[in-house]
């Protein structure tokens, strides 16, 4: 199969983007892994597939596959920014704001005049079943009206994590110096911890001040990426609920800067949506034979 693709990146989180708006694309996990493979294929953290929407009032369907496993996942924030850049550059839409549906979410993606992209990432979900996270037998460590959960790792290490879903599962721990955090050692242990039956994205958060953080994320099925959009949202939401952060936070990732806004409780009830703003660039177009 000859396949045209576009390579894109958002804050260094990189993607192979495929246009399936004219005809459905049914790629096998092995073909998806080939696209994600940095030696035997194109190389990308995730593969994004653009499809026509399945319901009224929505412009496109947005499917995401982790490049290392070929498994489909629920959400990709950096990918969402690239998604709207892609549909604009390919003339699939002339709207500056598009609404896209994912397996479990509805997002609004907006091209800004300053060249960045803003995404309404929808509302965070704190119910443990949404991740899922199994807290049985754990005593939470409450802080600021939220809680952290002591996760027992190897060699007697216990890490306090805040857990929440942005459509995909996140566990966030605070560190003093993100550059020296043992992400390679602790990331895989948190990602695959038995209390996360569908595994989890592990965020390592350094609070610089109430409006600025540094973040590294060991992503589920991808390892450490240069940036994780849903991870940045999850880290800021956790930091706000734990009392460490204000409503607007600049997130420094190894691949670039993301701006996250979250008002917390929604006056109309429930939680407000999370807004993320950041870069989205096309790197090159190509063809590959799978
Ligand atoms: N590895 C993630 C999906 C990609 C998320 C990340 N690239 C983002 O920008 O949100 C997961 O398995 O949930």
PDB file of C-alpha atoms and ligand atoms in Angstrom:
ATOM      1  CA  UNK A   1       0.000   0.000   0.000  1.00  0.00           C
ATOM      2  CA  UNK A   2       1.366   3.452  -0.999  1.00  0.00           C
ATOM      3  CA  UNK A   3       0.420   5.897   1.741  1.00  0.00           C
ATOM      4  CA  UNK A   4       0.764   9.693   1.664  1.00  0.00           C
ATOM      5  CA  UNK A   5       1.382  11.249   5.061  1.00  0.00           C
ATOM      6  CA  UNK A   6       2.278  14.571   6.676  1.00  0.00           C
ATOM      7  CA  UNK A   7       4.828  14.749   9.465  1.00  0.00           C
ATOM      8  CA  UNK A   8       3.928  17.378  12.095  1.00  0.00           C
ATOM      9  CA  UNK A   9       5.003  18.425  15.573  1.00  0.00           C
ATOM     10  CA  UNK A  10       3.523  20.358  18.450  1.00  0.00           C
ATOM     11  CA  UNK A  11       6.135  21.434  21.049  1.00  0.00           C
ATOM     12  CA  UNK A  12       8.331  18.562  19.864  1.00  0.00           C
ATOM     13  CA  UNK A  13       5.656  15.876  20.297  1.00  0.00           C
ATOM     14  CA  UNK A  14       5.662  14.469  16.788  1.00  0.00           C
ATOM     15  CA  UNK A  15       3.030  12.902  14.597  1.00  0.00           C
ATOM     16  CA  UNK A  16       2.319  11.190  11.334  1.00  0.00           C
ATOM     17  CA  UNK A  17      -0.987  12.621  10.091  1.00  0.00           C
ATOM     18  CA  UNK A  18      -3.148  10.699   7.616  1.00  0.00           C
ATOM     19  CA  UNK A  19      -6.128  11.943   5.596  1.00  0.00           C
ATOM     20  CA  UNK A  20      -8.976   9.421   5.684  1.00  0.00           C
ATOM     21  CA  UNK A  21     -11.719  11.904   4.753  1.00  0.00           C
ATOM     22  CA  UNK A  22     -12.270  10.439   1.268  1.00  0.00           C
ATOM     23  CA  UNK A  23     -11.848   6.766   2.069  1.00  0.00           C
ATOM     24  CA  UNK A  24     -11.574   4.871   5.340  1.00  0.00           C
ATOM     25  CA  UNK A  25      -8.079   3.788   6.355  1.00  0.00           C
ATOM     26  CA  UNK A  26      -7.876   0.403   8.040  1.00  0.00           C
ATOM     27  CA  UNK A  27      -4.261   0.075   9.130  1.00  0.00           C
ATOM     28  CA  UNK A  28      -3.186  -2.910  11.188  1.00  0.00           C
ATOM     29  CA  UNK A  29      -1.324  -2.420  14.484  1.00  0.00           C
ATOM     30  CA  UNK A  30       1.798  -3.642  12.676  1.00  0.00           C
ATOM     31  CA  UNK A  31       1.373  -1.003   9.943  1.00  0.00           C
ATOM     32  CA  UNK A  32       0.759   1.697  12.575  1.00  0.00           C
ATOM     33  CA  UNK A  33       3.885   0.594  14.459  1.00  0.00           C
ATOM     34  CA  UNK A  34       5.838   0.780  11.180  1.00  0.00           C
ATOM     35  CA  UNK A  35       4.707   4.393  10.709  1.00  0.00           C
ATOM     36  CA  UNK A  36       5.776   5.178  14.262  1.00  0.00           C
ATOM     37  CA  UNK A  37       9.115   3.381  14.034  1.00  0.00           C
ATOM     38  CA  UNK A  38      12.038   5.834  13.938  1.00  0.00           C
ATOM     39  CA  UNK A  39      14.338   3.330  12.186  1.00  0.00           C
ATOM     40  CA  UNK A  40      12.163   1.157   9.970  1.00  0.00           C
ATOM     41  CA  UNK A  41       9.404   3.656   9.233  1.00  0.00           C
ATOM     42  CA  UNK A  42       8.690   7.382   9.422  1.00  0.00           C
ATOM     43  CA  UNK A  43       8.975   7.855  13.202  1.00  0.00           C
ATOM     44  CA  UNK A  44       6.391   9.534  15.439  1.00  0.00           C
ATOM     45  CA  UNK A  45       5.075   9.496  18.996  1.00  0.00           C
ATOM     46  CA  UNK A  46       1.533   9.137  17.695  1.00  0.00           C
ATOM     47  CA  UNK A  47      -0.312   8.576  14.407  1.00  0.00           C
ATOM     48  CA  UNK A  48      -3.304  10.876  13.856  1.00  0.00           C
ATOM     49  CA  UNK A  49      -6.094   9.981  11.436  1.00  0.00           C
ATOM     50  CA  UNK A  50      -8.477  12.631  10.083  1.00  0.00           C
ATOM     51  CA  UNK A  51     -11.946  11.299   9.258  1.00  0.00           C
ATOM     52  CA  UNK A  52     -15.277  12.852   8.393  1.00  0.00           C
ATOM     53  CA  UNK A  53     -17.488  13.389  11.455  1.00  0.00           C
ATOM     54  CA  UNK A  54     -20.114  10.814  12.343  1.00  0.00           C
ATOM     55  CA  UNK A  55     -22.594  13.255  13.882  1.00  0.00           C
ATOM     56  CA  UNK A  56     -24.175  16.626  13.007  1.00  0.00           C
ATOM     57  CA  UNK A  57     -22.611  19.870  14.203  1.00  0.00           C
ATOM     58  CA  UNK A  58     -19.148  18.301  14.243  1.00  0.00           C
ATOM     59  CA  UNK A  59     -16.588  18.861  11.484  1.00  0.00           C
ATOM     60  CA  UNK A  60     -14.236  15.885  11.751  1.00  0.00           C
ATOM     61  CA  UNK A  61     -13.497  12.699  13.643  1.00  0.00           C
ATOM     62  CA  UNK A  62     -10.046  12.581  15.245  1.00  0.00           C
ATOM     63  CA  UNK A  63      -8.436   9.179  15.871  1.00  0.00           C
ATOM     64  CA  UNK A  64      -5.150   8.734  17.695  1.00  0.00           C
ATOM     65  CA  UNK A  65      -2.813   5.734  17.801  1.00  0.00           C
ATOM     66  CA  UNK A  66       0.333   5.448  19.912  1.00  0.00           C
ATOM     67  CA  UNK A  67       3.254   4.893  17.544  1.00  0.00           C
ATOM     68  CA  UNK A  68       5.116   2.338  19.645  1.00  0.00           C
ATOM     69  CA  UNK A  69       2.212  -0.059  20.099  1.00  0.00           C
ATOM     70  CA  UNK A  70      -0.260   0.821  17.353  1.00  0.00           C
ATOM     71  CA  UNK A  71      -2.945   0.927  20.053  1.00  0.00           C
ATOM     72  CA  UNK A  72      -5.770   3.445  19.688  1.00  0.00           C
ATOM     73  CA  UNK A  73      -6.016   5.966  22.537  1.00  0.00           C
ATOM     74  CA  UNK A  74      -8.608   8.481  23.654  1.00  0.00           C
ATOM     75  CA  UNK A  75      -6.861  11.824  23.314  1.00  0.00           C
ATOM     76  CA  UNK A  76      -3.771  13.721  22.249  1.00  0.00           C
ATOM     77  CA  UNK A  77      -3.589  17.417  23.052  1.00  0.00           C
ATOM     78  CA  UNK A  78      -0.520  18.368  21.008  1.00  0.00           C
ATOM     79  CA  UNK A  79      -1.989  16.344  18.179  1.00  0.00           C
ATOM     80  CA  UNK A  80      -5.245  18.310  18.385  1.00  0.00           C
ATOM     81  CA  UNK A  81      -3.363  21.523  17.617  1.00  0.00           C
ATOM     82  CA  UNK A  82      -1.666  19.887  14.641  1.00  0.00           C
ATOM     83  CA  UNK A  83      -5.048  18.505  13.527  1.00  0.00           C
ATOM     84  CA  UNK A  84      -6.578  21.932  12.877  1.00  0.00           C
ATOM     85  CA  UNK A  85      -3.390  23.178  11.194  1.00  0.00           C
ATOM     86  CA  UNK A  86      -3.506  20.111   8.948  1.00  0.00           C
ATOM     87  CA  UNK A  87      -7.150  20.411   7.874  1.00  0.00           C
ATOM     88  CA  UNK A  88      -6.578  24.092   7.113  1.00  0.00           C
ATOM     89  CA  UNK A  89      -3.364  23.577   5.118  1.00  0.00           C
ATOM     90  CA  UNK A  90      -4.949  20.776   3.107  1.00  0.00           C
ATOM     91  CA  UNK A  91      -8.082  22.799   2.370  1.00  0.00           C
ATOM     92  CA  UNK A  92     -10.323  20.336   4.210  1.00  0.00           C
ATOM     93  CA  UNK A  93     -11.852  23.249   6.106  1.00  0.00           C
ATOM     94  CA  UNK A  94     -11.804  27.021   5.810  1.00  0.00           C
ATOM     95  CA  UNK A  95     -13.065  27.495   9.375  1.00  0.00           C
ATOM     96  CA  UNK A  96     -10.662  28.968  11.908  1.00  0.00           C
ATOM     97  CA  UNK A  97     -12.424  26.915  14.583  1.00  0.00           C
ATOM     98  CA  UNK A  98     -13.336  23.289  14.017  1.00  0.00           C
ATOM     99  CA  UNK A  99     -15.152  20.860  16.258  1.00  0.00           C
ATOM    100  CA  UNK A 100     -13.787  17.346  16.360  1.00  0.00           C
ATOM    101  CA  UNK A 101     -15.024  14.194  18.002  1.00  0.00           C
ATOM    102  CA  UNK A 102     -12.718  11.594  19.527  1.00  0.00           C
ATOM    103  CA  UNK A 103     -13.654   8.199  20.960  1.00  0.00           C
ATOM    104  CA  UNK A 104     -14.848   9.813  24.181  1.00  0.00           C
ATOM    105  CA  UNK A 105     -14.637  13.579  23.777  1.00  0.00           C
ATOM    106  CA  UNK A 106     -15.709  16.626  21.781  1.00  0.00           C
ATOM    107  CA  UNK A 107     -13.055  19.310  21.270  1.00  0.00           C
ATOM    108  CA  UNK A 108     -12.976  22.773  19.695  1.00  0.00           C
ATOM    109  CA  UNK A 109      -9.709  23.635  17.935  1.00  0.00           C
ATOM    110  CA  UNK A 110      -8.996  27.258  16.933  1.00  0.00           C
ATOM    111  CA  UNK A 111      -6.266  28.756  14.754  1.00  0.00           C
ATOM    112  CA  UNK A 112      -5.153  32.026  16.365  1.00  0.00           C
ATOM    113  CA  UNK A 113      -3.915  35.161  14.585  1.00  0.00           C
ATOM    114  CA  UNK A 114      -0.613  34.876  16.452  1.00  0.00           C
ATOM    115  CA  UNK A 115       0.113  31.558  14.706  1.00  0.00           C
ATOM    116  CA  UNK A 116      -0.552  29.392  17.751  1.00  0.00           C
ATOM    117  CA  UNK A 117      -3.548  27.097  18.221  1.00  0.00           C
ATOM    118  CA  UNK A 118      -6.022  27.065  21.118  1.00  0.00           C
ATOM    119  CA  UNK A 119      -7.920  23.949  22.096  1.00  0.00           C
ATOM    120  CA  UNK A 120     -10.940  23.596  24.352  1.00  0.00           C
ATOM    121  CA  UNK A 121      -9.782  20.331  25.923  1.00  0.00           C
ATOM    122  CA  UNK A 122     -13.136  19.807  27.609  1.00  0.00           C
ATOM    123  CA  UNK A 123     -13.547  19.132  31.308  1.00  0.00           C
ATOM    124  CA  UNK A 124     -11.181  17.093  33.515  1.00  0.00           C
ATOM    125  CA  UNK A 125     -12.698  13.989  35.069  1.00  0.00           C
ATOM    126  CA  UNK A 126     -11.709  13.017  38.626  1.00  0.00           C
ATOM    127  CA  UNK A 127     -13.745   9.857  39.086  1.00  0.00           C
ATOM    128  CA  UNK A 128     -11.219   7.016  39.425  1.00  0.00           C
ATOM    129  CA  UNK A 129     -13.257   4.779  37.162  1.00  0.00           C
ATOM    130  CA  UNK A 130     -12.563   7.190  34.275  1.00  0.00           C
ATOM    131  CA  UNK A 131      -8.839   6.355  34.233  1.00  0.00           C
ATOM    132  CA  UNK A 132      -9.261   3.653  35.662  1.00  0.00           C
ATOM    133  CA  UNK A 133      -7.357   3.908  38.969  1.00  0.00           C
ATOM    134  CA  UNK A 134      -7.771   1.317  41.749  1.00  0.00           C
ATOM    135  CA  UNK A 135      -7.396   3.068  45.125  1.00  0.00           C
ATOM    136  CA  UNK A 136      -8.549   0.122  47.292  1.00  0.00           C
ATOM    137  CA  UNK A 137      -6.535  -0.034  50.525  1.00  0.00           C
ATOM    138  CA  UNK A 138      -4.751   3.267  49.879  1.00  0.00           C
ATOM    139  CA  UNK A 139      -5.088   6.176  52.317  1.00  0.00           C
ATOM    140  CA  UNK A 140      -5.175   9.466  50.367  1.00  0.00           C
ATOM    141  CA  UNK A 141      -2.988  12.393  51.388  1.00  0.00           C
ATOM    142  CA  UNK A 142      -5.407  15.338  51.133  1.00  0.00           C
ATOM    143  CA  UNK A 143      -4.181  18.797  50.121  1.00  0.00           C
ATOM    144  CA  UNK A 144      -6.133  21.899  49.156  1.00  0.00           C
ATOM    145  CA  UNK A 145      -9.392  20.021  48.794  1.00  0.00           C
ATOM    146  CA  UNK A 146      -7.840  17.450  46.438  1.00  0.00           C
ATOM    147  CA  UNK A 147      -5.840  14.349  47.234  1.00  0.00           C
ATOM    148  CA  UNK A 148      -2.631  12.579  46.356  1.00  0.00           C
ATOM    149  CA  UNK A 149      -2.272   8.828  46.461  1.00  0.00           C
ATOM    150  CA  UNK A 150       0.893   7.104  47.778  1.00  0.00           C
ATOM    151  CA  UNK A 151       1.974   4.755  44.971  1.00  0.00           C
ATOM    152  CA  UNK A 152       4.404   2.041  46.101  1.00  0.00           C
ATOM    153  CA  UNK A 153       7.096   1.496  43.455  1.00  0.00           C
ATOM    154  CA  UNK A 154      10.174  -0.752  43.519  1.00  0.00           C
ATOM    155  CA  UNK A 155      12.943  -0.591  46.178  1.00  0.00           C
ATOM    156  CA  UNK A 156      10.603   0.862  48.783  1.00  0.00           C
ATOM    157  CA  UNK A 157      10.071   4.069  46.787  1.00  0.00           C
ATOM    158  CA  UNK A 158       6.646   5.677  47.364  1.00  0.00           C
ATOM    159  CA  UNK A 159       5.504   8.476  45.038  1.00  0.00           C
ATOM    160  CA  UNK A 160       2.481  10.689  45.825  1.00  0.00           C
ATOM    161  CA  UNK A 161       0.415  11.077  42.644  1.00  0.00           C
ATOM    162  CA  UNK A 162      -2.638  13.135  41.807  1.00  0.00           C
ATOM    163  CA  UNK A 163      -4.834  11.219  39.360  1.00  0.00           C
ATOM    164  CA  UNK A 164      -7.298  12.505  36.761  1.00  0.00           C
ATOM    165  CA  UNK A 165      -8.497  11.951  33.221  1.00  0.00           C
ATOM    166  CA  UNK A 166      -8.353  14.380  30.310  1.00  0.00           C
ATOM    167  CA  UNK A 167     -10.045  11.701  28.265  1.00  0.00           C
ATOM    168  CA  UNK A 168      -6.826   9.734  28.728  1.00  0.00           C
ATOM    169  CA  UNK A 169      -5.402   8.777  32.133  1.00  0.00           C
ATOM    170  CA  UNK A 170      -2.790  10.849  34.031  1.00  0.00           C
ATOM    171  CA  UNK A 171      -0.833  10.476  37.270  1.00  0.00           C
ATOM    172  CA  UNK A 172       1.038  13.647  38.326  1.00  0.00           C
ATOM    173  CA  UNK A 173       3.777  13.854  40.954  1.00  0.00           C
ATOM    174  CA  UNK A 174       5.626  16.960  42.148  1.00  0.00           C
ATOM    175  CA  UNK A 175       9.427  17.157  42.003  1.00  0.00           C
ATOM    176  CA  UNK A 176      11.875  19.850  43.144  1.00  0.00           C
ATOM    177  CA  UNK A 177      13.963  19.863  39.956  1.00  0.00           C
ATOM    178  CA  UNK A 178      12.401  18.406  36.823  1.00  0.00           C
ATOM    179  CA  UNK A 179      15.753  18.323  34.985  1.00  0.00           C
ATOM    180  CA  UNK A 180      17.125  15.887  37.593  1.00  0.00           C
ATOM    181  CA  UNK A 181      13.923  13.931  38.203  1.00  0.00           C
ATOM    182  CA  UNK A 182      14.360  10.131  37.771  1.00  0.00           C
ATOM    183  CA  UNK A 183      11.860  10.034  34.896  1.00  0.00           C
ATOM    184  CA  UNK A 184      13.524   7.074  33.172  1.00  0.00           C
ATOM    185  CA  UNK A 185      13.444   5.030  36.395  1.00  0.00           C
ATOM    186  CA  UNK A 186      10.094   5.999  37.883  1.00  0.00           C
ATOM    187  CA  UNK A 187       8.148   6.744  34.677  1.00  0.00           C
ATOM    188  CA  UNK A 188       7.862   3.123  33.498  1.00  0.00           C
ATOM    189  CA  UNK A 189       6.979   1.938  37.021  1.00  0.00           C
ATOM    190  CA  UNK A 190       4.156   4.459  37.336  1.00  0.00           C
ATOM    191  CA  UNK A 191       2.995   3.881  33.729  1.00  0.00           C
ATOM    192  CA  UNK A 192       2.624   0.131  34.256  1.00  0.00           C
ATOM    193  CA  UNK A 193       1.564   0.194  37.932  1.00  0.00           C
ATOM    194  CA  UNK A 194      -1.076  -2.410  38.749  1.00  0.00           C
ATOM    195  CA  UNK A 195      -3.359   0.292  40.185  1.00  0.00           C
ATOM    196  CA  UNK A 196      -3.780   1.590  36.602  1.00  0.00           C
ATOM    197  CA  UNK A 197      -5.311  -1.377  34.743  1.00  0.00           C
ATOM    198  CA  UNK A 198      -5.130   0.484  31.408  1.00  0.00           C
ATOM    199  CA  UNK A 199      -1.771   2.011  32.361  1.00  0.00           C
ATOM    200  CA  UNK A 200      -1.232   5.755  32.703  1.00  0.00           C
ATOM    201  CA  UNK A 201       0.727   8.806  31.527  1.00  0.00           C
ATOM    202  CA  UNK A 202       3.160   9.824  34.299  1.00  0.00           C
ATOM    203  CA  UNK A 203       3.772  13.563  34.786  1.00  0.00           C
ATOM    204  CA  UNK A 204       6.700  15.049  36.740  1.00  0.00           C
ATOM    205  CA  UNK A 205       5.861  18.610  37.775  1.00  0.00           C
ATOM    206  CA  UNK A 206       8.202  21.330  39.054  1.00  0.00           C
ATOM    207  CA  UNK A 207       6.422  24.446  40.333  1.00  0.00           C
ATOM    208  CA  UNK A 208       8.489  27.564  39.470  1.00  0.00           C
ATOM    209  CA  UNK A 209       5.821  29.961  40.758  1.00  0.00           C
ATOM    210  CA  UNK A 210       1.997  30.120  40.806  1.00  0.00           C
ATOM    211  CA  UNK A 211       1.945  30.963  37.082  1.00  0.00           C
ATOM    212  CA  UNK A 212       4.798  28.865  35.714  1.00  0.00           C
ATOM    213  CA  UNK A 213       5.787  25.215  35.877  1.00  0.00           C
ATOM    214  CA  UNK A 214       8.247  22.843  34.225  1.00  0.00           C
ATOM    215  CA  UNK A 215       6.938  19.441  33.172  1.00  0.00           C
ATOM    216  CA  UNK A 216       8.256  16.134  31.870  1.00  0.00           C
ATOM    217  CA  UNK A 217       5.880  13.322  30.950  1.00  0.00           C
ATOM    218  CA  UNK A 218       6.620   9.641  30.577  1.00  0.00           C
ATOM    219  CA  UNK A 219       3.763   8.866  28.217  1.00  0.00           C
ATOM    220  CA  UNK A 220       1.769   5.649  28.161  1.00  0.00           C
ATOM    221  CA  UNK A 221       3.000   3.568  25.240  1.00  0.00           C
ATOM    222  CA  UNK A 222       5.513   6.176  24.131  1.00  0.00           C
ATOM    223  CA  UNK A 223       8.059   6.747  26.878  1.00  0.00           C
ATOM    224  CA  UNK A 224       9.218  10.272  27.625  1.00  0.00           C
ATOM    225  CA  UNK A 225       8.115  12.682  24.902  1.00  0.00           C
ATOM    226  CA  UNK A 226       9.347  16.254  24.470  1.00  0.00           C
ATOM    227  CA  UNK A 227       5.872  17.463  25.414  1.00  0.00           C
ATOM    228  CA  UNK A 228       2.464  16.032  26.284  1.00  0.00           C
ATOM    229  CA  UNK A 229      -0.572  18.282  25.784  1.00  0.00           C
ATOM    230  CA  UNK A 230      -3.054  16.315  27.867  1.00  0.00           C
ATOM    231  CA  UNK A 231      -0.242  15.868  30.401  1.00  0.00           C
ATOM    232  CA  UNK A 232       0.227  19.627  30.636  1.00  0.00           C
ATOM    233  CA  UNK A 233      -3.513  20.062  31.182  1.00  0.00           C
ATOM    234  CA  UNK A 234      -3.585  17.317  33.821  1.00  0.00           C
ATOM    235  CA  UNK A 235      -0.550  18.723  35.656  1.00  0.00           C
ATOM    236  CA  UNK A 236      -1.987  22.251  35.793  1.00  0.00           C
ATOM    237  CA  UNK A 237      -5.435  21.048  36.881  1.00  0.00           C
ATOM    238  CA  UNK A 238      -3.841  18.956  39.640  1.00  0.00           C
ATOM    239  CA  UNK A 239      -1.606  21.867  40.682  1.00  0.00           C
ATOM    240  CA  UNK A 240      -4.574  24.249  40.869  1.00  0.00           C
ATOM    241  CA  UNK A 241      -6.676  21.808  42.895  1.00  0.00           C
ATOM    242  CA  UNK A 242      -3.752  21.108  45.240  1.00  0.00           C
ATOM    243  CA  UNK A 243      -3.396  24.871  45.843  1.00  0.00           C
ATOM    244  CA  UNK A 244      -0.026  25.356  44.139  1.00  0.00           C
ATOM    245  CA  UNK A 245      -1.088  27.235  41.002  1.00  0.00           C
ATOM    246  CA  UNK A 246      -3.325  30.056  39.748  1.00  0.00           C
ATOM    247  CA  UNK A 247      -5.810  29.777  36.880  1.00  0.00           C
ATOM    248  CA  UNK A 248      -3.367  30.637  34.054  1.00  0.00           C
ATOM    249  CA  UNK A 249      -0.109  28.709  33.864  1.00  0.00           C
ATOM    250  CA  UNK A 250       2.810  28.664  31.434  1.00  0.00           C
ATOM    251  CA  UNK A 251       4.085  25.119  31.086  1.00  0.00           C
ATOM    252  CA  UNK A 252       7.728  24.741  30.068  1.00  0.00           C
ATOM    253  CA  UNK A 253       8.277  21.396  28.359  1.00  0.00           C
ATOM    254  CA  UNK A 254      11.494  20.134  26.754  1.00  0.00           C
ATOM    255  CA  UNK A 255       9.944  20.798  23.358  1.00  0.00           C
ATOM    256  CA  UNK A 256       8.382  24.201  23.906  1.00  0.00           C
ATOM    257  CA  UNK A 257       5.948  26.346  25.865  1.00  0.00           C
ATOM    258  CA  UNK A 258       2.260  25.581  26.396  1.00  0.00           C
ATOM    259  CA  UNK A 259      -0.279  27.933  28.025  1.00  0.00           C
ATOM    260  CA  UNK A 260      -2.987  26.285  30.101  1.00  0.00           C
ATOM    261  CA  UNK A 261      -6.061  28.040  31.500  1.00  0.00           C
ATOM    262  CA  UNK A 262      -8.489  26.434  33.908  1.00  0.00           C
ATOM    263  CA  UNK A 263     -11.094  28.274  36.004  1.00  0.00           C
ATOM    264  CA  UNK A 264     -11.709  25.315  38.326  1.00  0.00           C
ATOM    265  CA  UNK A 265     -15.316  24.912  39.391  1.00  0.00           C
ATOM    266  CA  UNK A 266     -17.898  25.881  36.759  1.00  0.00           C
ATOM    267  CA  UNK A 267     -20.459  28.371  38.208  1.00  0.00           C
ATOM    268  CA  UNK A 268     -23.113  26.389  36.332  1.00  0.00           C
ATOM    269  CA  UNK A 269     -22.015  23.256  38.180  1.00  0.00           C
ATOM    270  CA  UNK A 270     -19.290  20.682  37.727  1.00  0.00           C
ATOM    271  CA  UNK A 271     -15.861  21.669  36.441  1.00  0.00           C
ATOM    272  CA  UNK A 272     -14.866  24.237  33.847  1.00  0.00           C
ATOM    273  CA  UNK A 273     -13.216  23.134  30.601  1.00  0.00           C
ATOM    274  CA  UNK A 274      -9.429  23.327  30.271  1.00  0.00           C
ATOM    275  CA  UNK A 275      -7.971  25.560  27.549  1.00  0.00           C
ATOM    276  CA  UNK A 276      -4.578  24.831  26.022  1.00  0.00           C
ATOM    277  CA  UNK A 277      -2.661  27.128  23.651  1.00  0.00           C
ATOM    278  CA  UNK A 278       0.556  26.291  21.869  1.00  0.00           C
ATOM    279  CA  UNK A 279       2.438  25.716  18.608  1.00  0.00           C
ATOM    280  CA  UNK A 280       1.631  23.321  15.765  1.00  0.00           C
ATOM    281  CA  UNK A 281       3.942  22.962  12.746  1.00  0.00           C
ATOM    282  CA  UNK A 282       4.116  20.924   9.553  1.00  0.00           C
ATOM    283  CA  UNK A 283       7.566  19.388   9.093  1.00  0.00           C
ATOM    284  CA  UNK A 284       7.285  17.590   5.736  1.00  0.00           C
ATOM    285  CA  UNK A 285       5.014  15.575   3.444  1.00  0.00           C
ATOM    286  CA  UNK A 286       5.955  12.142   2.270  1.00  0.00           C
ATOM    287  CA  UNK A 287       4.939   8.765   0.920  1.00  0.00           C
ATOM    288  CA  UNK A 288       5.648   5.350   2.306  1.00  0.00           C
ATOM    289  CA  UNK A 289       4.948   1.816   1.115  1.00  0.00           C
ATOM    290  CA  UNK A 290       3.470  -0.349   3.871  1.00  0.00           C
TER     291      UNK A 290
HETATM  292  N1  LIG B   1       0.406   8.556  25.146  1.00  0.00           N
HETATM  293  C1  LIG B   1      -0.926   9.112  25.404  1.00  0.00           C
HETATM  294  C2  LIG B   1      -1.562   9.643  24.091  1.00  0.00           C
HETATM  295  C3  LIG B   1      -0.841  10.878  23.546  1.00  0.00           C
HETATM  296  C4  LIG B   1      -0.924  12.048  24.490  1.00  0.00           C
HETATM  297  C5  LIG B   1       0.042  13.201  24.214  1.00  0.00           C
HETATM  298  N2  LIG B   1       0.931  13.066  23.100  1.00  0.00           N
HETATM  299  C6  LIG B   1      -0.692  14.551  24.199  1.00  0.00           C
HETATM  300  O1  LIG B   1      -0.212  15.498  23.551  1.00  0.00           O
HETATM  301  O2  LIG B   1      -1.728  14.665  24.908  1.00  0.00           O
HETATM  302  C7  LIG B   1      -1.842   8.021  25.996  1.00  0.00           C
HETATM  303  O3  LIG B   1      -1.572   6.843  25.746  1.00  0.00           O
HETATM  304  O4  LIG B   1      -2.810   8.394  26.678  1.00  0.00           O
END
